[in-house]
Structures are given as structure tokens and as C-alpha cells.
Amino acid sequence: MEESVPLAQLARRLEEVVSDLRGLPVDVERLEDNALVRRRISEAAVSAREVRAMHPVGVSDTARNEHTSRRENLDALERGTRMRTIVHATVLDDPIRAARIRQLHAAGDLHRVVDEPVQQLVIFDRTLAFLRLTPVPYAPGALAIRQQSLITALIDLFERTWARAREVTEPTRRLSAREREVLALIAEGRSNSAVARALSITEAAVGKHVASLFAKLEIPATADDNRRVLAVLAYLRGTAR
């Protein structure tokens, strides 16, 4: 799928903004301190009617800040704020954080999950966005953006990511990197011997990986089902990651 014009414009505009921060327009503000970023986000959340958020892999916070953020989200939902959040799949590897995310989802802060890296982003209504300065976990600071063309492009980015993300309640079986490679090649219709040649491993090793992914995907050996086809279907649905 080709990138839309707004997203192409966004890439150029952000590159210009970040490369010459001395010339920031009045509707793009650089915030250097994370405490200030959190305070400004909390202030914006009080009156927001709609919130879109994306949280990338590796982003974490103190237990106190996370508890405060969750409480603020629940309060906002009680006020009628519409909330949607995209998180990276690895967040669900932590049982405590996964339980908190599902609590928010059940309360109305709808969550979806992606496997590819995403930029840390929060958009309030269609008037204010906070974007991490650099796409590196724990990096300080953010851009507070009020410029409408940039906000429109950021909303487009969010909606495109949301559309291809899966529901947080959808079961996902975590495969190893090698198992994902094997399954991707099986999805191309390759035999075990062809997979072995493609990955430069032995056919016996491929057999072990196939058996492991069958077990993780809970696909039993039966006379009625083709396990390779069922595994490929799970791969295409996005429930095998």
C-alpha cells in the first residue's frame, strides 16, 4: 500500500522541525523534561473528549506513575472521554501490565496490539499532540504540537496503525524468531526440506521447530485436519506471533 500524501508530508515536516529546533513555530513546542511532559499531558486530559495513544516497545514507567496514569484514564472514561490505545505486543508479556491493560480495555479505553515498532504518541481531540522527540525508549522530552497539518497527519498515522492492529483480547501465541521464520516459509507453500535449505539448517531442525509451533498453537494431530494449513491460517489471522 502506498503511503498517503499526509504521511509523506508528516515525515518531511517532522524532519524539518527536529533538525532546526531553534526555529520552531509557535504551534510546535519542545519540552525537555519528562516530568513536564507528564504534567502537560495530565492537564490536557482533563478537558479532552477524545484521546488516541500509541506506546512502543520498551516504554515503561514507575509503578506510581503507571498507577496514576491508569487512575486518570478511568476518571476520564467516567467523564465520557472516548479513548483508544495501541500498544506493542511485548507489553503483554508482563502479566501485571497485561492485566492492567485488559482492565482499561474492559472499562472503555479500547486497546489494540501491534508487533512492529511504533512511535510514542498521544493526541487529544484534534487540537494537541505529544510526540516523543526521538523513537528511543526512555529518551527525555517531547514535542507538543498544535499545528493542524501535523496533527491531521498524526491522526492518519494512528488510524492506519489501528486498522491493522489486533484486539487486545484476541489470543496470541508467542513463537520464537526461528519458529516465525519457519511458519512464514510454510505459508509460502514450502516443504520441510525447502524450509531447511532456505534457512541453512537441517531438515531435522525444521521438524523440531514445526512440532514446537504446533504445540504452541495448540494444533493436535488428528485424521481430519491438516496441521500445516491450520498453522498457516493462524499466521494469516495474526494470532501466531
Short mmCIF file of C-alpha atoms in Angstrom, two decimals:
data_model
loop_
_atom_site.label_atom_id
_atom_site.label_comp_id
_atom_site.label_asym_id
_atom_site.label_seq_id
_atom_site.Cartn_x
_atom_site.Cartn_y
_atom_site.Cartn_z
CA MET A 1 0.00 0.00 0.00
CA GLU A 2 1.35 3.39 -0.95
CA GLU A 3 1.93 5.98 1.74
CA SER A 4 -0.71 8.71 1.75
CA VAL A 5 0.19 12.31 0.98
CA PRO A 6 -0.44 13.46 4.60
CA LEU A 7 2.03 10.86 5.93
CA ALA A 8 4.66 11.82 3.37
CA GLN A 9 4.20 15.44 4.34
CA LEU A 10 4.43 14.50 8.02
CA ALA A 11 7.78 12.81 7.53
CA ARG A 12 9.20 15.88 5.82
CA ARG A 13 7.72 18.36 8.28
CA LEU A 14 8.96 16.47 11.36
CA GLU A 15 12.41 16.14 9.85
CA GLU A 16 12.48 19.91 9.32
CA VAL A 17 11.20 20.64 12.83
CA VAL A 18 13.57 18.34 14.69
CA SER A 19 16.62 19.28 12.58
CA ASP A 20 16.22 23.00 13.35
CA LEU A 21 14.65 23.33 16.79
CA ARG A 22 15.87 26.92 17.07
CA GLY A 23 13.29 27.89 14.51
CA LEU A 24 10.29 26.10 16.00
CA PRO A 25 6.98 27.66 15.00
CA VAL A 26 4.80 28.89 17.86
CA ASP A 27 2.47 25.90 17.47
CA VAL A 28 5.27 23.32 17.96
CA GLU A 29 6.87 23.44 21.41
CA ARG A 30 9.85 21.43 22.61
CA LEU A 31 9.52 20.04 26.15
CA GLU A 32 12.84 18.80 27.50
CA ASP A 33 11.80 17.31 30.85
CA ASN A 34 9.71 14.14 31.20
CA ALA A 35 8.07 15.40 34.39
CA LEU A 36 6.91 18.47 32.48
CA VAL A 37 5.64 16.28 29.64
CA ARG A 38 3.60 14.18 32.07
CA ARG A 39 2.19 17.31 33.74
CA ARG A 40 1.17 18.86 30.42
CA ILE A 41 -0.44 15.60 29.30
CA SER A 42 -2.40 15.39 32.56
CA GLU A 43 -3.59 18.97 32.11
CA ALA A 44 -4.73 18.30 28.54
CA ALA A 45 -6.54 15.12 29.56
CA VAL A 46 -8.87 16.96 31.94
CA SER A 47 -10.90 18.61 29.17
CA ALA A 48 -10.28 16.19 26.26
CA ARG A 49 -13.27 14.46 24.71
CA GLU A 50 -11.24 12.04 22.58
CA VAL A 51 -7.79 10.55 23.15
CA ARG A 52 -5.63 8.47 20.81
CA ALA A 53 -2.38 6.97 22.15
CA MET A 54 0.45 4.72 20.95
CA HIS A 55 3.04 3.14 23.23
CA PRO A 56 6.15 1.49 21.71
CA VAL A 57 8.24 -1.46 22.79
CA GLY A 58 10.47 -0.80 25.81
CA VAL A 59 8.44 2.11 27.17
CA SER A 60 7.93 1.72 30.87
CA ASP A 61 7.25 3.90 33.88
CA THR A 62 7.47 3.71 37.64
CA ALA A 63 4.70 1.77 39.38
CA ARG A 64 3.47 5.03 40.95
CA ASN A 65 3.29 6.88 37.63
CA GLU A 66 1.61 3.92 35.95
CA HIS A 67 -0.98 3.72 38.74
CA THR A 68 -1.64 7.47 38.44
CA SER A 69 -1.97 7.24 34.67
CA ARG A 70 -4.42 4.34 34.94
CA ARG A 71 -6.49 6.20 37.53
CA GLU A 72 -6.59 9.30 35.30
CA ASN A 73 -7.72 7.17 32.36
CA LEU A 74 -10.52 5.60 34.39
CA ASP A 75 -11.63 9.03 35.60
CA ALA A 76 -11.63 10.31 32.01
CA LEU A 77 -13.76 7.38 30.89
CA GLU A 78 -16.27 8.17 33.64
CA ARG A 79 -16.48 11.73 32.26
CA GLY A 80 -17.36 10.30 28.85
CA THR A 81 -13.98 10.65 27.13
CA ARG A 82 -13.53 8.32 24.14
CA MET A 83 -10.16 6.58 24.37
CA ARG A 84 -8.23 4.25 22.07
CA THR A 85 -4.71 2.97 22.73
CA ILE A 86 -2.23 0.98 20.63
CA VAL A 87 0.46 -0.97 22.48
CA HIS A 88 3.37 -3.12 21.38
CA ALA A 89 2.84 -6.87 21.82
CA THR A 90 5.76 -7.26 24.24
CA VAL A 91 3.86 -5.22 26.85
CA LEU A 92 1.54 -8.22 27.24
CA ASP A 93 4.49 -10.43 28.20
CA ASP A 94 4.33 -8.82 31.66
CA PRO A 95 1.31 -10.41 33.42
CA ILE A 96 0.77 -7.40 35.71
CA ARG A 97 0.83 -4.84 32.90
CA ALA A 98 -1.28 -7.12 30.71
CA ALA A 99 -3.91 -7.33 33.47
CA ARG A 100 -3.94 -3.53 33.82
CA ILE A 101 -4.33 -3.07 30.07
CA ARG A 102 -7.25 -5.50 29.98
CA GLN A 103 -8.83 -3.67 32.92
CA LEU A 104 -8.68 -0.40 30.99
CA HIS A 105 -9.95 -2.12 27.84
CA ALA A 106 -12.94 -3.53 29.72
CA ALA A 107 -13.64 -0.07 31.18
CA GLY A 108 -13.78 1.50 27.71
CA ASP A 109 -10.19 2.53 26.89
CA LEU A 110 -10.12 0.30 23.83
CA HIS A 111 -6.71 -1.28 23.22
CA ARG A 112 -5.21 -2.94 20.18
CA VAL A 113 -1.84 -4.65 19.77
CA VAL A 114 0.86 -4.42 17.10
CA ASP A 115 4.11 -6.32 16.58
CA GLU A 116 6.02 -3.67 14.63
CA PRO A 117 7.70 -0.74 16.44
CA VAL A 118 5.53 2.36 16.84
CA GLN A 119 6.30 5.92 17.88
CA GLN A 120 5.20 7.11 21.33
CA LEU A 121 2.30 9.45 20.69
CA VAL A 122 -0.74 10.95 22.44
CA ILE A 123 -3.35 13.01 20.58
CA PHE A 124 -6.05 14.99 22.39
CA ASP A 125 -9.15 15.65 20.29
CA ARG A 126 -7.87 17.17 17.05
CA THR A 127 -6.08 20.08 18.67
CA LEU A 128 -2.99 18.89 20.60
CA ALA A 129 -0.48 16.05 20.21
CA PHE A 130 2.56 15.00 22.20
CA LEU A 131 5.25 13.16 20.20
CA ARG A 132 8.46 11.73 21.71
CA LEU A 133 11.47 13.66 20.41
CA THR A 134 13.38 10.51 19.44
CA PRO A 135 12.00 6.97 18.88
CA VAL A 136 14.22 5.55 21.64
CA PRO A 137 12.80 4.09 24.87
CA TYR A 138 13.33 6.32 27.93
CA ALA A 139 14.60 9.23 25.80
CA PRO A 140 13.68 12.52 27.51
CA GLY A 141 11.39 15.17 26.16
CA ALA A 142 8.62 15.50 23.61
CA LEU A 143 7.18 17.86 21.05
CA ALA A 144 3.85 19.48 21.93
CA ILE A 145 2.17 20.01 18.56
CA ARG A 146 -0.80 22.25 17.80
CA GLN A 147 -0.13 22.73 14.11
CA GLN A 148 -3.20 21.36 12.34
CA SER A 149 -1.46 19.87 9.31
CA LEU A 150 0.85 17.83 11.54
CA ILE A 151 -1.99 16.75 13.83
CA THR A 152 -4.05 15.64 10.84
CA ALA A 153 -1.14 13.54 9.58
CA LEU A 154 -0.54 12.05 13.06
CA ILE A 155 -4.21 11.10 13.29
CA ASP A 156 -3.91 9.45 9.85
CA LEU A 157 -0.89 7.50 11.10
CA PHE A 158 -2.79 6.40 14.21
CA GLU A 159 -5.88 5.31 12.27
CA ARG A 160 -3.84 3.31 9.76
CA THR A 161 -1.98 1.56 12.60
CA TRP A 162 -5.25 0.94 14.46
CA ALA A 163 -6.84 -0.61 11.37
CA ARG A 164 -4.13 -3.26 11.02
CA ALA A 165 -3.71 -3.93 14.76
CA ARG A 166 -5.42 -6.84 16.51
CA GLU A 167 -7.74 -6.76 19.50
CA VAL A 168 -6.04 -6.97 22.88
CA THR A 169 -8.45 -9.74 23.88
CA GLU A 170 -7.50 -11.85 20.85
CA PRO A 171 -5.29 -14.76 21.92
CA THR A 172 -1.74 -14.55 20.59
CA ARG A 173 0.78 -17.37 20.77
CA ARG A 174 4.32 -16.11 21.11
CA LEU A 175 6.61 -18.00 18.76
CA SER A 176 10.38 -17.75 18.71
CA ALA A 177 12.05 -15.78 15.92
CA ARG A 178 13.09 -19.03 14.21
CA GLU A 179 9.61 -20.51 14.54
CA ARG A 180 8.14 -17.41 12.91
CA GLU A 181 10.62 -17.77 10.03
CA VAL A 182 9.67 -21.43 9.59
CA LEU A 183 5.95 -20.64 9.69
CA ALA A 184 6.34 -17.80 7.18
CA LEU A 185 8.04 -20.17 4.74
CA ILE A 186 5.37 -22.84 5.30
CA ALA A 187 2.82 -20.14 4.48
CA GLU A 188 4.60 -19.79 1.12
CA GLY A 189 3.84 -23.47 0.48
CA ARG A 190 7.35 -24.81 1.11
CA SER A 191 8.12 -28.32 2.33
CA ASN A 192 10.35 -29.03 5.35
CA SER A 193 13.30 -29.73 3.07
CA ALA A 194 12.75 -26.44 1.22
CA VAL A 195 12.50 -24.58 4.53
CA ALA A 196 15.75 -26.19 5.68
CA ARG A 197 17.55 -25.03 2.53
CA ALA A 198 16.15 -21.51 2.82
CA LEU A 199 17.29 -21.16 6.44
CA SER A 200 20.54 -23.16 6.07
CA ILE A 201 19.56 -25.58 8.84
CA THR A 202 18.95 -29.32 8.87
CA GLU A 203 15.61 -30.84 7.98
CA ALA A 204 15.55 -32.44 11.43
CA ALA A 205 15.83 -28.97 13.00
CA VAL A 206 12.91 -27.80 10.86
CA GLY A 207 10.88 -30.76 12.09
CA LYS A 208 11.56 -29.78 15.71
CA HIS A 209 10.51 -26.18 15.04
CA VAL A 210 7.34 -27.33 13.30
CA ALA A 211 6.46 -29.62 16.20
CA SER A 212 7.10 -26.78 18.66
CA LEU A 213 4.88 -24.31 16.82
CA PHE A 214 2.12 -26.93 16.53
CA ALA A 215 2.29 -27.32 20.32
CA LYS A 216 2.26 -23.55 20.96
CA LEU A 217 -0.65 -23.09 18.57
CA GLU A 218 -2.46 -25.99 20.25
CA ILE A 219 -2.98 -27.85 16.98
CA PRO A 220 -3.28 -31.58 17.75
CA ALA A 221 -2.58 -34.37 15.30
CA THR A 222 -5.91 -35.69 14.01
CA ALA A 223 -7.04 -37.66 10.98
CA ASP A 224 -9.44 -34.90 9.97
CA ASP A 225 -7.21 -31.79 9.98
CA ASN A 226 -4.11 -30.65 8.12
CA ARG A 227 -1.95 -29.10 10.85
CA ARG A 228 0.23 -27.14 8.43
CA VAL A 229 -2.83 -25.48 6.92
CA LEU A 230 -4.24 -24.65 10.36
CA ALA A 231 -0.89 -23.16 11.40
CA VAL A 232 -0.80 -21.03 8.25
CA LEU A 233 -4.36 -19.82 8.95
CA ALA A 234 -3.28 -18.79 12.46
CA TYR A 235 -0.32 -16.96 10.91
CA LEU A 236 -2.54 -15.12 8.41
CA ARG A 237 -5.02 -14.14 11.13
CA GLY A 238 -2.18 -12.68 13.19
CA THR A 239 -2.73 -14.96 16.19
CA ALA A 240 0.68 -16.61 15.77
CA ARG A 241 3.44 -14.11 16.61
#
